[in-house]
mmCIF file of C-alpha atoms in Angstrom:
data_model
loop_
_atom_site.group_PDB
_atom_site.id
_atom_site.type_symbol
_atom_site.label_atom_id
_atom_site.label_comp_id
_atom_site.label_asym_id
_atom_site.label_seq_id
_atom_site.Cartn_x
_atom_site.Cartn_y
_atom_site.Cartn_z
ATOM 1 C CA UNK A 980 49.132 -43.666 -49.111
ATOM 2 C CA UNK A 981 46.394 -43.048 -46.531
ATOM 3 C CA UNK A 982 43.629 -45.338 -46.091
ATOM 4 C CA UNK A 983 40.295 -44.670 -46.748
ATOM 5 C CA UNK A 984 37.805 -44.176 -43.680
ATOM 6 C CA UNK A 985 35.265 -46.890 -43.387
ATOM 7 C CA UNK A 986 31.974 -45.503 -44.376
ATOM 8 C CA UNK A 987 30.226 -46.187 -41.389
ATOM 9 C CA UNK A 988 32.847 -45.014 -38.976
ATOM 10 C CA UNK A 989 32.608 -41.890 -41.399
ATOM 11 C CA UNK A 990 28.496 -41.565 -40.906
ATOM 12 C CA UNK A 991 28.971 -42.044 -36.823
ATOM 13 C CA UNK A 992 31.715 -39.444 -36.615
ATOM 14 C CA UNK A 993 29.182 -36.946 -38.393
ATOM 15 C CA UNK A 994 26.233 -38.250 -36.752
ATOM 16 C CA UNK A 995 27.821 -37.649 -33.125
ATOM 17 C CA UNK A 996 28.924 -33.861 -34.857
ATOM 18 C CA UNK A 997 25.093 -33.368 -35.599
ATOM 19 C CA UNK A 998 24.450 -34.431 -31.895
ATOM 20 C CA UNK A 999 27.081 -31.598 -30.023
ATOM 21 C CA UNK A 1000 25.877 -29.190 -32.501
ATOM 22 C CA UNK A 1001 22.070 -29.975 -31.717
ATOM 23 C CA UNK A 1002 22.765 -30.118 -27.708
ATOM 24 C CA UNK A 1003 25.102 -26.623 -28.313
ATOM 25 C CA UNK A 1004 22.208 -24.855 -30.150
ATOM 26 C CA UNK A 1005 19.240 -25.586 -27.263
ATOM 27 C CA UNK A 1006 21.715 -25.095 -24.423
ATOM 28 C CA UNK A 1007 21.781 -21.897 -26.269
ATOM 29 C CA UNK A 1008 18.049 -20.995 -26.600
ATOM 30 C CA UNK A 1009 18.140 -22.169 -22.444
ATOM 31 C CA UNK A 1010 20.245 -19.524 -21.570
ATOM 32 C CA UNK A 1011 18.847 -16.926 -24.216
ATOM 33 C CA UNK A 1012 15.626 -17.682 -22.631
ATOM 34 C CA UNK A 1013 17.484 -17.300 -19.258
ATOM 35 C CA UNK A 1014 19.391 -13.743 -20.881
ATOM 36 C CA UNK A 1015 15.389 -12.294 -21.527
ATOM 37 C CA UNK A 1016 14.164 -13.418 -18.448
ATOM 38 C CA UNK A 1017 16.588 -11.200 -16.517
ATOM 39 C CA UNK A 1018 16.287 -9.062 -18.672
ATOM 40 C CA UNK A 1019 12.484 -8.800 -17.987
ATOM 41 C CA UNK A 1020 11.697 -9.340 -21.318
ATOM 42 C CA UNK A 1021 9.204 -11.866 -20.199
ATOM 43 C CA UNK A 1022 6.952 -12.282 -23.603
ATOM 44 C CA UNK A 1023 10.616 -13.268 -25.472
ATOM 45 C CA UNK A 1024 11.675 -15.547 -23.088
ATOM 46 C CA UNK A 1025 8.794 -17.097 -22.982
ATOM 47 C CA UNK A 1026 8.836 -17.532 -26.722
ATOM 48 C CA UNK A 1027 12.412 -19.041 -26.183
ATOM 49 C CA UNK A 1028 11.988 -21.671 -23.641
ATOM 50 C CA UNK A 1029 9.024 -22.652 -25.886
ATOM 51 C CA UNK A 1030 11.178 -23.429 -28.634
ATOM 52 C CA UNK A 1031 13.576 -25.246 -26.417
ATOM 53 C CA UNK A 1032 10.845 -27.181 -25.292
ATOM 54 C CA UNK A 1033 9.718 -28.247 -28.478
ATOM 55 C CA UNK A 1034 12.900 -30.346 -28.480
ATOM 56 C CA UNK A 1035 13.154 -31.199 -24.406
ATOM 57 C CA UNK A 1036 9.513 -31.539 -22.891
ATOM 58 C CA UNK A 1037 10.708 -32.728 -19.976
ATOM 59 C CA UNK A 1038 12.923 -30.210 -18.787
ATOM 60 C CA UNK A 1039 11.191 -29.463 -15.632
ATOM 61 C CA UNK A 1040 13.384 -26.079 -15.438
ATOM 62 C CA UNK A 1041 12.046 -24.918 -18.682
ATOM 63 C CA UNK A 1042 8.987 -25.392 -17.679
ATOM 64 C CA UNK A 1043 9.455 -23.565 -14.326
ATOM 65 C CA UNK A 1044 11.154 -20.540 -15.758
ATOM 66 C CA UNK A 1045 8.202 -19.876 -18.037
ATOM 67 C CA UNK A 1046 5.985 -20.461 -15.234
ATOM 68 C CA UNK A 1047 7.805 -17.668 -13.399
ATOM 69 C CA UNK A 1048 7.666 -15.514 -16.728
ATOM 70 C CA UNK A 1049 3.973 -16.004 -17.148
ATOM 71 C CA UNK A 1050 3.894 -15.104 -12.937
ATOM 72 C CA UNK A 1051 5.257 -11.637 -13.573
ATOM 73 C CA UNK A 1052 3.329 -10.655 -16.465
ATOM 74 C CA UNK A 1053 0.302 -11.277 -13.652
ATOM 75 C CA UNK A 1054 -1.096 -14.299 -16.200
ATOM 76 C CA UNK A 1055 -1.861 -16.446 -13.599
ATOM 77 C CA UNK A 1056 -3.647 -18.900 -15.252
ATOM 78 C CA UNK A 1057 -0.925 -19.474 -17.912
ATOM 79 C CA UNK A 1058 1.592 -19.245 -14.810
ATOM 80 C CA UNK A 1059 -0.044 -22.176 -12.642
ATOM 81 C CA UNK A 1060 -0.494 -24.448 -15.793
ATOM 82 C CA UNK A 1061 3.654 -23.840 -16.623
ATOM 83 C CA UNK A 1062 4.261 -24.521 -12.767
ATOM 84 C CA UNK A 1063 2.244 -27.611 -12.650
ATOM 85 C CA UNK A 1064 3.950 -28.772 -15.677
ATOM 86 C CA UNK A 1065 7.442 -28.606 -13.777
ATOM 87 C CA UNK A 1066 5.833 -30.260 -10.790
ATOM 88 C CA UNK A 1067 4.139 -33.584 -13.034
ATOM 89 C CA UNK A 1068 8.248 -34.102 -14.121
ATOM 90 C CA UNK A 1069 9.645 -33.190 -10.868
ATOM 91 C CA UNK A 1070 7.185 -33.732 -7.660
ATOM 92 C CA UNK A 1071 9.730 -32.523 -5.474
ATOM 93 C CA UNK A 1072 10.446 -29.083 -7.202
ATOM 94 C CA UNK A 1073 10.237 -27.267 -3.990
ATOM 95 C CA UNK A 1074 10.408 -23.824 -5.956
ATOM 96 C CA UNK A 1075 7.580 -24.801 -8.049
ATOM 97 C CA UNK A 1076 5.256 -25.426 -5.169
ATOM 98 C CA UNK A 1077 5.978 -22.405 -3.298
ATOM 99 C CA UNK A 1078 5.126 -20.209 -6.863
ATOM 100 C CA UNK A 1079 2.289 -21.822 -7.998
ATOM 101 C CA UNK A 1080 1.397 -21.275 -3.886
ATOM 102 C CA UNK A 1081 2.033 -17.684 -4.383
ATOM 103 C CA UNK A 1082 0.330 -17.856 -7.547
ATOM 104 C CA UNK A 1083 -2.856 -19.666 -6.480
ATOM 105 C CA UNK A 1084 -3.072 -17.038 -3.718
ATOM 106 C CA UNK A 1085 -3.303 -14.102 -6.427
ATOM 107 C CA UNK A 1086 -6.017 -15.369 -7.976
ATOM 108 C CA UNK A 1087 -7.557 -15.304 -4.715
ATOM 109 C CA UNK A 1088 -7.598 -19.170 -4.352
ATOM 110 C CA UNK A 1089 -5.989 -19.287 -0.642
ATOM 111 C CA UNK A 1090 -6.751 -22.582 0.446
ATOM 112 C CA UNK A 1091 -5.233 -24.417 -2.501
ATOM 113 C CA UNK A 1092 -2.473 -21.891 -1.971
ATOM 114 C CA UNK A 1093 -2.401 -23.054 1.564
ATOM 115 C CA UNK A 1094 -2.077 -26.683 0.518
ATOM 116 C CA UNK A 1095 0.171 -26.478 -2.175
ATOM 117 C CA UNK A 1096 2.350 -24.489 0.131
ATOM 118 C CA UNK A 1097 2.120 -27.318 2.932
ATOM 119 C CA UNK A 1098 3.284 -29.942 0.094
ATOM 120 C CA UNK A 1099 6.231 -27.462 -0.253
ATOM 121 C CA UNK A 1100 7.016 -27.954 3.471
ATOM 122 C CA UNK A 1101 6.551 -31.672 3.475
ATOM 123 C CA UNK A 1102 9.681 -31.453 1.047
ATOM 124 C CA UNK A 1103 11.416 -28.329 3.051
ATOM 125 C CA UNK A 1104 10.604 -28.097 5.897
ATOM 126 C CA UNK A 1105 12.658 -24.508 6.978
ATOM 127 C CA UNK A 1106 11.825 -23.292 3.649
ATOM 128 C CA UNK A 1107 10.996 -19.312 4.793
ATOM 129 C CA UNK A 1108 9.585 -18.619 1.633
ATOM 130 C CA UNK A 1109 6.417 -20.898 2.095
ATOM 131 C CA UNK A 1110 5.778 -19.960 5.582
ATOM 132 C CA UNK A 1111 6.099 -16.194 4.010
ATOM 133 C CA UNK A 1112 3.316 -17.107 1.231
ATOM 134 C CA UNK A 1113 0.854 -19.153 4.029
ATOM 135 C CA UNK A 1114 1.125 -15.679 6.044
ATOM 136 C CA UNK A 1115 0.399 -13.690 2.883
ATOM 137 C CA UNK A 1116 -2.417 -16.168 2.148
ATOM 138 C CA UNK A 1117 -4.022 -15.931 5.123
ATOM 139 C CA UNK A 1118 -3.311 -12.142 5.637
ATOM 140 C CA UNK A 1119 -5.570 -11.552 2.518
ATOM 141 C CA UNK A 1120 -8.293 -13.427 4.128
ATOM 142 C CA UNK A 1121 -7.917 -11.192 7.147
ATOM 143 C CA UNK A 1122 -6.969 -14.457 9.088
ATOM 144 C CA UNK A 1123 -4.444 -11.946 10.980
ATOM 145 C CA UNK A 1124 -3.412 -14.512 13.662
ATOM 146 C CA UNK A 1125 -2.860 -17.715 11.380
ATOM 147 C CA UNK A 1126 -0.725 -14.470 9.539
ATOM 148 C CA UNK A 1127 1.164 -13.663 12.093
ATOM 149 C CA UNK A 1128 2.365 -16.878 13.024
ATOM 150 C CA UNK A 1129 3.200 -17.870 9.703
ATOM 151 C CA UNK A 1130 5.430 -14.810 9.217
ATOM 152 C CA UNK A 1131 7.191 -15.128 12.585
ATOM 153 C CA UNK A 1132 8.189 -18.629 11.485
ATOM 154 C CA UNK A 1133 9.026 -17.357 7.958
ATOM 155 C CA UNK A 1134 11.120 -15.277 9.968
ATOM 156 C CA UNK A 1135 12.837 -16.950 12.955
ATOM 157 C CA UNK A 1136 14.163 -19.564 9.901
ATOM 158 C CA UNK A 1137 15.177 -16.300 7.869
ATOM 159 C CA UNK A 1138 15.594 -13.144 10.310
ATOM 160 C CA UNK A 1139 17.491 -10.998 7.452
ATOM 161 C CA UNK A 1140 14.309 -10.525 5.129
ATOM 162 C CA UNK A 1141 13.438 -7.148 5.570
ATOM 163 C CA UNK A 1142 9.730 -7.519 4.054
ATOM 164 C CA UNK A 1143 9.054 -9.688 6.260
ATOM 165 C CA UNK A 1144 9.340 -7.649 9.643
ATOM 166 C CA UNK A 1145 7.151 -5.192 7.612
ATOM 167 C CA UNK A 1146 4.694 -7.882 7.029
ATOM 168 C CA UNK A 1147 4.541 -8.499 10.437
ATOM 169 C CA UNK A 1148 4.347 -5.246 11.692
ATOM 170 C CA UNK A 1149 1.556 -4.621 8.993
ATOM 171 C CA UNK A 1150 -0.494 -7.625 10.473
ATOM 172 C CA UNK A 1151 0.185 -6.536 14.127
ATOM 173 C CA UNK A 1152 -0.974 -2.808 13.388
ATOM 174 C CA UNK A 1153 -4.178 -5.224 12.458
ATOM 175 C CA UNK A 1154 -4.742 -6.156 15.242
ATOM 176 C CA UNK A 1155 -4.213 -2.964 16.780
ATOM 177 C CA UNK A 1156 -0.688 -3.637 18.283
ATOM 178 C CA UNK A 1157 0.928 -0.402 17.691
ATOM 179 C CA UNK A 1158 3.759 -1.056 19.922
ATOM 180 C CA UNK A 1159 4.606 -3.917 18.354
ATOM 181 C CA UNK A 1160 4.012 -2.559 14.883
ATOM 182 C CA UNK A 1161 6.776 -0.136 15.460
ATOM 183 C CA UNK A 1162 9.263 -2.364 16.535
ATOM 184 C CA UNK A 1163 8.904 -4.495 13.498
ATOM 185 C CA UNK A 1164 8.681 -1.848 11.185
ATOM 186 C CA UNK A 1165 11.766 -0.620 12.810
ATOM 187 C CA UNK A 1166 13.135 -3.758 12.497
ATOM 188 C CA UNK A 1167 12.470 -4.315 8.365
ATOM 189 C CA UNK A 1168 13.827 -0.496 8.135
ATOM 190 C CA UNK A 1169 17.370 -1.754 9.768
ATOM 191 C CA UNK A 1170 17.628 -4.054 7.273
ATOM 192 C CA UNK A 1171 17.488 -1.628 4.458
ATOM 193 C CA UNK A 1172 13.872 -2.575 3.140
ATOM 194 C CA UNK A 1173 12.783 0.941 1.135
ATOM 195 C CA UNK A 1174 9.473 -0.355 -0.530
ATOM 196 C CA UNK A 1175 8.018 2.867 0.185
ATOM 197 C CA UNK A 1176 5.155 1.383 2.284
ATOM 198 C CA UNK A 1177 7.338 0.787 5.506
ATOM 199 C CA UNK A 1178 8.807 4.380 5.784
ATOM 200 C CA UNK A 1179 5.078 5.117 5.229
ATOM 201 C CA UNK A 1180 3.696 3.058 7.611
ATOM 202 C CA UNK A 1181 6.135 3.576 10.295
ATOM 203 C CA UNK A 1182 6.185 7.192 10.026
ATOM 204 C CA UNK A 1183 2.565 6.959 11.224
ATOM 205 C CA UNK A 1184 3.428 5.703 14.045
ATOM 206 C CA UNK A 1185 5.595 8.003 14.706
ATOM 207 C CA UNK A 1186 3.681 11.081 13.884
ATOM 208 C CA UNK A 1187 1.598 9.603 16.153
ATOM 209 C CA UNK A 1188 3.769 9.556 19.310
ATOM 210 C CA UNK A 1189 4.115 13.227 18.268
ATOM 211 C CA UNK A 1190 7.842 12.467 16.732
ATOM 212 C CA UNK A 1191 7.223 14.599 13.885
ATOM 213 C CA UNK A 1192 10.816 15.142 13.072
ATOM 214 C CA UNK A 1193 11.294 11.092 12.688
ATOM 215 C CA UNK A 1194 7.731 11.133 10.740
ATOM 216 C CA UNK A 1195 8.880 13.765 8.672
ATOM 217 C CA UNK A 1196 12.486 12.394 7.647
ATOM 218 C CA UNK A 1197 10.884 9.016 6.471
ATOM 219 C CA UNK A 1198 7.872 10.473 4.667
ATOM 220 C CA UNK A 1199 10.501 12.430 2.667
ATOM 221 C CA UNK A 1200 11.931 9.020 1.944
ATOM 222 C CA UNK A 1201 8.884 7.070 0.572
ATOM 223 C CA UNK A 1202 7.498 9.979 -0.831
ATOM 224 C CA UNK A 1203 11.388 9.120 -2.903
ATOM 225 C CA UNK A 1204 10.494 5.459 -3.487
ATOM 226 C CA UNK A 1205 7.269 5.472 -4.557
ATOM 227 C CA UNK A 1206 6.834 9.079 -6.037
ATOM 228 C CA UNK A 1207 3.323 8.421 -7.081
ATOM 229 C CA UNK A 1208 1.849 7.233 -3.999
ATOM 230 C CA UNK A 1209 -0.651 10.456 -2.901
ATOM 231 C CA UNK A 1210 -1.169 9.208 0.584
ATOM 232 C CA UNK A 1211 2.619 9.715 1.314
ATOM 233 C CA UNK A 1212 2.316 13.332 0.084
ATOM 234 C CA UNK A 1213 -0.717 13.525 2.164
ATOM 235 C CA UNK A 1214 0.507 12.328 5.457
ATOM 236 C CA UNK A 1215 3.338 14.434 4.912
ATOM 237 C CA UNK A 1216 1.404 17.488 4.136
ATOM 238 C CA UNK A 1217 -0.626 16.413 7.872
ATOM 239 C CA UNK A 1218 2.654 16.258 9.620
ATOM 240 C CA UNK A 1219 3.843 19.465 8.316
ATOM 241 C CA UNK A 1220 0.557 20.981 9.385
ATOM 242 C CA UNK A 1221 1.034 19.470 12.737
ATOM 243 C CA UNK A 1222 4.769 21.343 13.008
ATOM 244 C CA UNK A 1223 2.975 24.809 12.040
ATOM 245 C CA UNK A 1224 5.461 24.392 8.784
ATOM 246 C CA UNK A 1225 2.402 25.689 6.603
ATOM 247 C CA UNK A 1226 4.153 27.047 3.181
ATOM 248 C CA UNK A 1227 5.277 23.074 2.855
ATOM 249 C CA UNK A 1228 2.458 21.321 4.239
ATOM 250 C CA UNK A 1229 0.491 23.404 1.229
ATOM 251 C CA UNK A 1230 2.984 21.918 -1.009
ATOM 252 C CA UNK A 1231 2.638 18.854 -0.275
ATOM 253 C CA UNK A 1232 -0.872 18.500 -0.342
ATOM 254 C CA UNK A 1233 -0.913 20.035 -3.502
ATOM 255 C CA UNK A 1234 1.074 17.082 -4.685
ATOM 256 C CA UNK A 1235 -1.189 14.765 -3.040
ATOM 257 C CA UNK A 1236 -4.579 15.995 -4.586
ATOM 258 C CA UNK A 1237 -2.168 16.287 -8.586
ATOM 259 C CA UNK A 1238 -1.727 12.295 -7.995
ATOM 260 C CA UNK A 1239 -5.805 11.991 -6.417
ATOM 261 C CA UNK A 1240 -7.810 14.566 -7.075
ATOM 262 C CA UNK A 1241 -10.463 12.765 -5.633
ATOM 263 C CA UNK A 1242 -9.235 12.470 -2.180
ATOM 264 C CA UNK A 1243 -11.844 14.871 -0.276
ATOM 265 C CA UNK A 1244 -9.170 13.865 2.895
ATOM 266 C CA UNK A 1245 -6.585 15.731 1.007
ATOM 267 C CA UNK A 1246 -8.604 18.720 0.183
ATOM 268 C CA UNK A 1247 -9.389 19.153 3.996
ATOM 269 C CA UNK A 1248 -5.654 19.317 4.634
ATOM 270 C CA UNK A 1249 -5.055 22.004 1.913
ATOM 271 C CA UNK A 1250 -7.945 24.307 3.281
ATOM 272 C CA UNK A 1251 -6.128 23.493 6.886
ATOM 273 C CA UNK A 1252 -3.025 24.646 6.029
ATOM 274 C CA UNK A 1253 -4.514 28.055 4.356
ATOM 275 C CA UNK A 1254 -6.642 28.072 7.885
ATOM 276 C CA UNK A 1255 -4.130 27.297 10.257
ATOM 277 C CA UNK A 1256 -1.742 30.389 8.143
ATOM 278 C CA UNK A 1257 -4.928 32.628 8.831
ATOM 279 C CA UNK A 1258 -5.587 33.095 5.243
ATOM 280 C CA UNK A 1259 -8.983 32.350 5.634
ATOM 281 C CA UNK A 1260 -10.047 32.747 2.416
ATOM 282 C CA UNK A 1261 -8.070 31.028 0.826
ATOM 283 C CA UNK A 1262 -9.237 27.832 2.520
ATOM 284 C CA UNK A 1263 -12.754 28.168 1.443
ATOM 285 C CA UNK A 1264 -12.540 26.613 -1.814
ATOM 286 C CA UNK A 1265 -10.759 23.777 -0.548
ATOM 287 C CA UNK A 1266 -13.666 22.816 1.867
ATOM 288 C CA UNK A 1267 -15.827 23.428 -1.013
ATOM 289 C CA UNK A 1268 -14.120 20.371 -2.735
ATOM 290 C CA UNK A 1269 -13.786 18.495 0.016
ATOM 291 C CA UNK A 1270 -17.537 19.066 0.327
ATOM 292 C CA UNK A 1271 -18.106 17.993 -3.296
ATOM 293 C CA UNK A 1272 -16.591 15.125 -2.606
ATOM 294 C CA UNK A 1273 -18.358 13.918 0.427
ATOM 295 C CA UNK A 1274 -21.302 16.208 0.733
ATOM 296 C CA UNK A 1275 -22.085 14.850 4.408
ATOM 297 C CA UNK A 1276 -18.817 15.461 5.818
ATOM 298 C CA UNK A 1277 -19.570 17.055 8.916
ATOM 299 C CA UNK A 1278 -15.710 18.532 9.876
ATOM 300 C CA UNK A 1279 -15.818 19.709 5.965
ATOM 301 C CA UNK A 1280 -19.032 21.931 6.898
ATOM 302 C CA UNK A 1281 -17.639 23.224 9.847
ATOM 303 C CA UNK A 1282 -14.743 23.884 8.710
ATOM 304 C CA UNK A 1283 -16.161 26.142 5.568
ATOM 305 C CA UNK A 1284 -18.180 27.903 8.492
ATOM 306 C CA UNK A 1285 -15.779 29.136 10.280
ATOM 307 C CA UNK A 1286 -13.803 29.702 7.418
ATOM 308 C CA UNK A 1287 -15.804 32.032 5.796
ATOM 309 C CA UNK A 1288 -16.740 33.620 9.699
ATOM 310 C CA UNK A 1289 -13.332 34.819 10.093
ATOM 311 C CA UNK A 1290 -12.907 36.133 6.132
ATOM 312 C CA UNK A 1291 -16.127 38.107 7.189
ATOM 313 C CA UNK A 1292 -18.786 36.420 5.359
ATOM 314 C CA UNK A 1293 -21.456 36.056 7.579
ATOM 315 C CA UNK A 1294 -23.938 34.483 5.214
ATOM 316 C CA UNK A 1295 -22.088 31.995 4.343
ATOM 317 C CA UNK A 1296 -20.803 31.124 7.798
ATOM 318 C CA UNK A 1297 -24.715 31.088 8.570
ATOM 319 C CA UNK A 1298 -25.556 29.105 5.403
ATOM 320 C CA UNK A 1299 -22.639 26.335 6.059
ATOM 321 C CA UNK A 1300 -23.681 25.816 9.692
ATOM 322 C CA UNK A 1301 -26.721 25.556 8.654
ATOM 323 C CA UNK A 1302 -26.454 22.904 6.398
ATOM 324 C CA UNK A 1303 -24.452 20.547 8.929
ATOM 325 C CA UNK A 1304 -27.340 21.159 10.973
ATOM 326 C CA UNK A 1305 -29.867 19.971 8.869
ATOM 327 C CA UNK A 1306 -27.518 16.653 8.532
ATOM 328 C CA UNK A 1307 -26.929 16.213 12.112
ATOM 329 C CA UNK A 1308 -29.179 18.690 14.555
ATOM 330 C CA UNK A 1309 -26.647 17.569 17.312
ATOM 331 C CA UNK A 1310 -23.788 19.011 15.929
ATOM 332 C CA UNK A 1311 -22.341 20.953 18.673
ATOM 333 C CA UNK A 1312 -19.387 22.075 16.641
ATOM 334 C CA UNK A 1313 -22.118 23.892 14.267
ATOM 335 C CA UNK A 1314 -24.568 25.160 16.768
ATOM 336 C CA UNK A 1315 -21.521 27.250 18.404
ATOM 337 C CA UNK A 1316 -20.727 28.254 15.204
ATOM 338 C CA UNK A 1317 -23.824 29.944 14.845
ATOM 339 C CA UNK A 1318 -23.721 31.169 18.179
ATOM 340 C CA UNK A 1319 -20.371 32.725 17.244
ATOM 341 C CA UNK A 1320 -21.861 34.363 14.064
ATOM 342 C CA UNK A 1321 -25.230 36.427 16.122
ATOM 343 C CA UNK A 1322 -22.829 37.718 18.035
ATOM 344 C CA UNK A 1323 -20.587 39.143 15.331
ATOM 345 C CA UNK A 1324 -23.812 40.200 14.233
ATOM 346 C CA UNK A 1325 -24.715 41.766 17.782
ATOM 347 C CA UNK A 1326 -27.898 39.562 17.514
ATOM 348 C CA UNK A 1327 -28.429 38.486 21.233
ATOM 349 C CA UNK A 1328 -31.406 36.872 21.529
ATOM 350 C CA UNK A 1329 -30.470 34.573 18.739
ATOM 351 C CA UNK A 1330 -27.018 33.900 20.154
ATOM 352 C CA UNK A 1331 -28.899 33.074 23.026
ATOM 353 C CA UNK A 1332 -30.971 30.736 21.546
ATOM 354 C CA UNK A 1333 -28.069 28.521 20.516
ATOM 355 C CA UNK A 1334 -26.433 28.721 23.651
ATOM 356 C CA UNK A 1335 -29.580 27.363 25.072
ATOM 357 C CA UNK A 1336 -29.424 24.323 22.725
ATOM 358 C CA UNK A 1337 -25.430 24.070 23.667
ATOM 359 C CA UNK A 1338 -26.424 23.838 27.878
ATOM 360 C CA UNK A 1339 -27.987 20.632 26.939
ATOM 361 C CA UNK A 1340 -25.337 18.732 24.490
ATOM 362 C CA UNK A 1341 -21.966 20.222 25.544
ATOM 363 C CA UNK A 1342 -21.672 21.981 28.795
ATOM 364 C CA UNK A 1343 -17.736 22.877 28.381
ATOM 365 C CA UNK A 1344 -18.539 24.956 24.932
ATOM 366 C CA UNK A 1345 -21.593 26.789 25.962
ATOM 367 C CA UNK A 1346 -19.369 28.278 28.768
ATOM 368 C CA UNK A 1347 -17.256 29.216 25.803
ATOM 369 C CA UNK A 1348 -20.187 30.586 23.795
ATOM 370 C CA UNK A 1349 -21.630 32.373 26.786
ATOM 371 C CA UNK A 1350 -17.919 34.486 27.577
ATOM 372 C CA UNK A 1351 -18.553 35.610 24.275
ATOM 373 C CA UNK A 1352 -22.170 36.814 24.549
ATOM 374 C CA UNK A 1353 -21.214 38.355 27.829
ATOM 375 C CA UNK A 1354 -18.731 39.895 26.282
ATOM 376 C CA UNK A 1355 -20.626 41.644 23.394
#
């Protein structure tokens, strides 16, 4: 006959059940909270980790995961209260200092950044991360040196990151070292960054040591990456104008003014392209817009002269140069282009009047303007 469990050996053996089921069900809700997360469902696994620490308080990962949730839905506030949370359990949570460094520094609080960073390094002293958030810190107080040197550390204790050689290159074109800006650029591009803004950025550079080729192959590439940046559709369009390749500098203009139709820079390029093909007129309603846009844009004005000079439209020419003139009297550019239209007009005296005004201001284009009167 079997014997009969003791009672109480019977109510410990269920109560330790109860216990491995309990532990097996918010291990669970850890790692579904884990599952969203990576799943950048940030919200839900926010919602998760909340439930699992409804039961474990003092999880300090818990508490630093929806930290980081809150960090990338850009709630900052919500972010540094989760972070600080992890760091009351766990003062030496070197991850948590670093974010709630990075996250201080977002909401534009740089030197508690700066200092919560610094505790990080009291606890890590190579950590590359925190010397990478001090440099982004300072950059964004346009403390370019303290930058620099922050990111060169970052990176002599981590020389793989490819962001940041582009961060240093971005501060160094800051402070007007081109030469060095290239290399790191160069540098971050050699380690496979494509975030768009390097190809963009170096390709500058490059377009403007007249390597148009180079300039060209990587605006192609972070016009790829980031597809709705205008300004890499506008470059592009430049450097294709540059290469007399007008038919695609016009496209891609045209794709820079769809994404920012406000950009009177872009407009400019479009009516330069039509110009630079000879098809005069249609250029004209491109410097039109750009005028719109910035109605004291002196190159715009002069531009729209000449335009409508060589498309035969005399009044106009007269009435564009004009109106530069009455912005800036000095404006050499427009008092030849006056001169230009008397003598299409066979108007001499006229002609000679701005060629007069040109003897004073600019010596080497009233010799232009007078070959032309001579020549009439």
């Amino acid at each position: 006959m079997k014997k009969a469990v003791p009672r109480a050996i019977l109510v410990l053996a269920l109560f330790f059940v109860g216990a491995f089921s309990s532990v097996s069900q918010t291990n669970a809700l850890f790692q579904q909270g884990l599952d969203e997360f990576n799943r950048k469902e940030y919200s839900k696994s926010i919602d998760t980790y909340k439930q699992y620490l409804t039961q474990f308080p003092n999880d300090y990962s818990a508490h630093f995961n929806v930290g980081l949730a809150y960090y990338n839905l850009f709630n900052y506030p919500l972010a540094e209260s989760s972070l600080r949370s992890a760091i009351r359990i766990k003062p030496d949570y070197v991850r948590a200092h670093v974010y709630l460094g990075s996250t201080l520094s977002f909401a534009n609080r740089y030197n508690e950044a700066i200092a919560e960073l610094m505790k990080a390094l009291e606890f890590e002293p190579n950590n590359s991360g925190a010397y990478f958030e001090i440099g982004l810190a300072h950059y964004r107080q346009k403390n370019y040196t303290a930058a620099l040197q922050a990111y060169r550390r970052s990176s002599e204790i981590d020389p793989s990151k490819g962001d940041t050689h582009y961060r240093i290159g971005a501060t160094l074109s800051r402070l007007d070292k081109k030469v060095d800006a290239q290399a790191a650029y160069e540098r971050a591009v050699s380690l496979g960054l494509k975030n768009g803004f390097v190809q963009y950025e170096l390709a500058r550079l490059y377009a403007g040591n007249q390597r148009y080729t180079d300039a060209i192959r990587l605006l192609k590439e972070a016009a790829v990456i980031l597809p709705d940046y205008a300004l890499a559709y506008h470059e592009l369009g430049t450097t294709y104008n540059e290469v007399k390749q007008f038919p695609l500098a016009i496209a891609a203009l045209n794709t820079a003014i769809k994404l920012d139709p406000k950009s009177a820079d872009s407009h400019l390029g479009l009516g330069n392209s039509y110009y630079n093909d000879n098809k005069y007129a249609e250029s004209i309603p491109h410097y039109q817009k750009a005028l719109e846009l910035s109605p004291k844009w002196e190159t715009a004005g002069n531009y729209l002269g000449d335009a409508y000079l060589y498309s035969n439209q005399p009044a106009q020419a007269l009435a564009a140069f004009n109106k530069i003139l009455a912005i800036n009297p000095k404006n050499t550019v427009a008092i030849y282009g006056l001169g230009l239209v008397h003598v299409r007009q066979k108007n001499i005296v006229l002609a000679q009047q701005q060629l007069e005004k040109l003897d004073l201001l600019d010596k080497p284009l009233a010799d232009k303007l007078r070959e032309k009167i001579n020549a009439m």
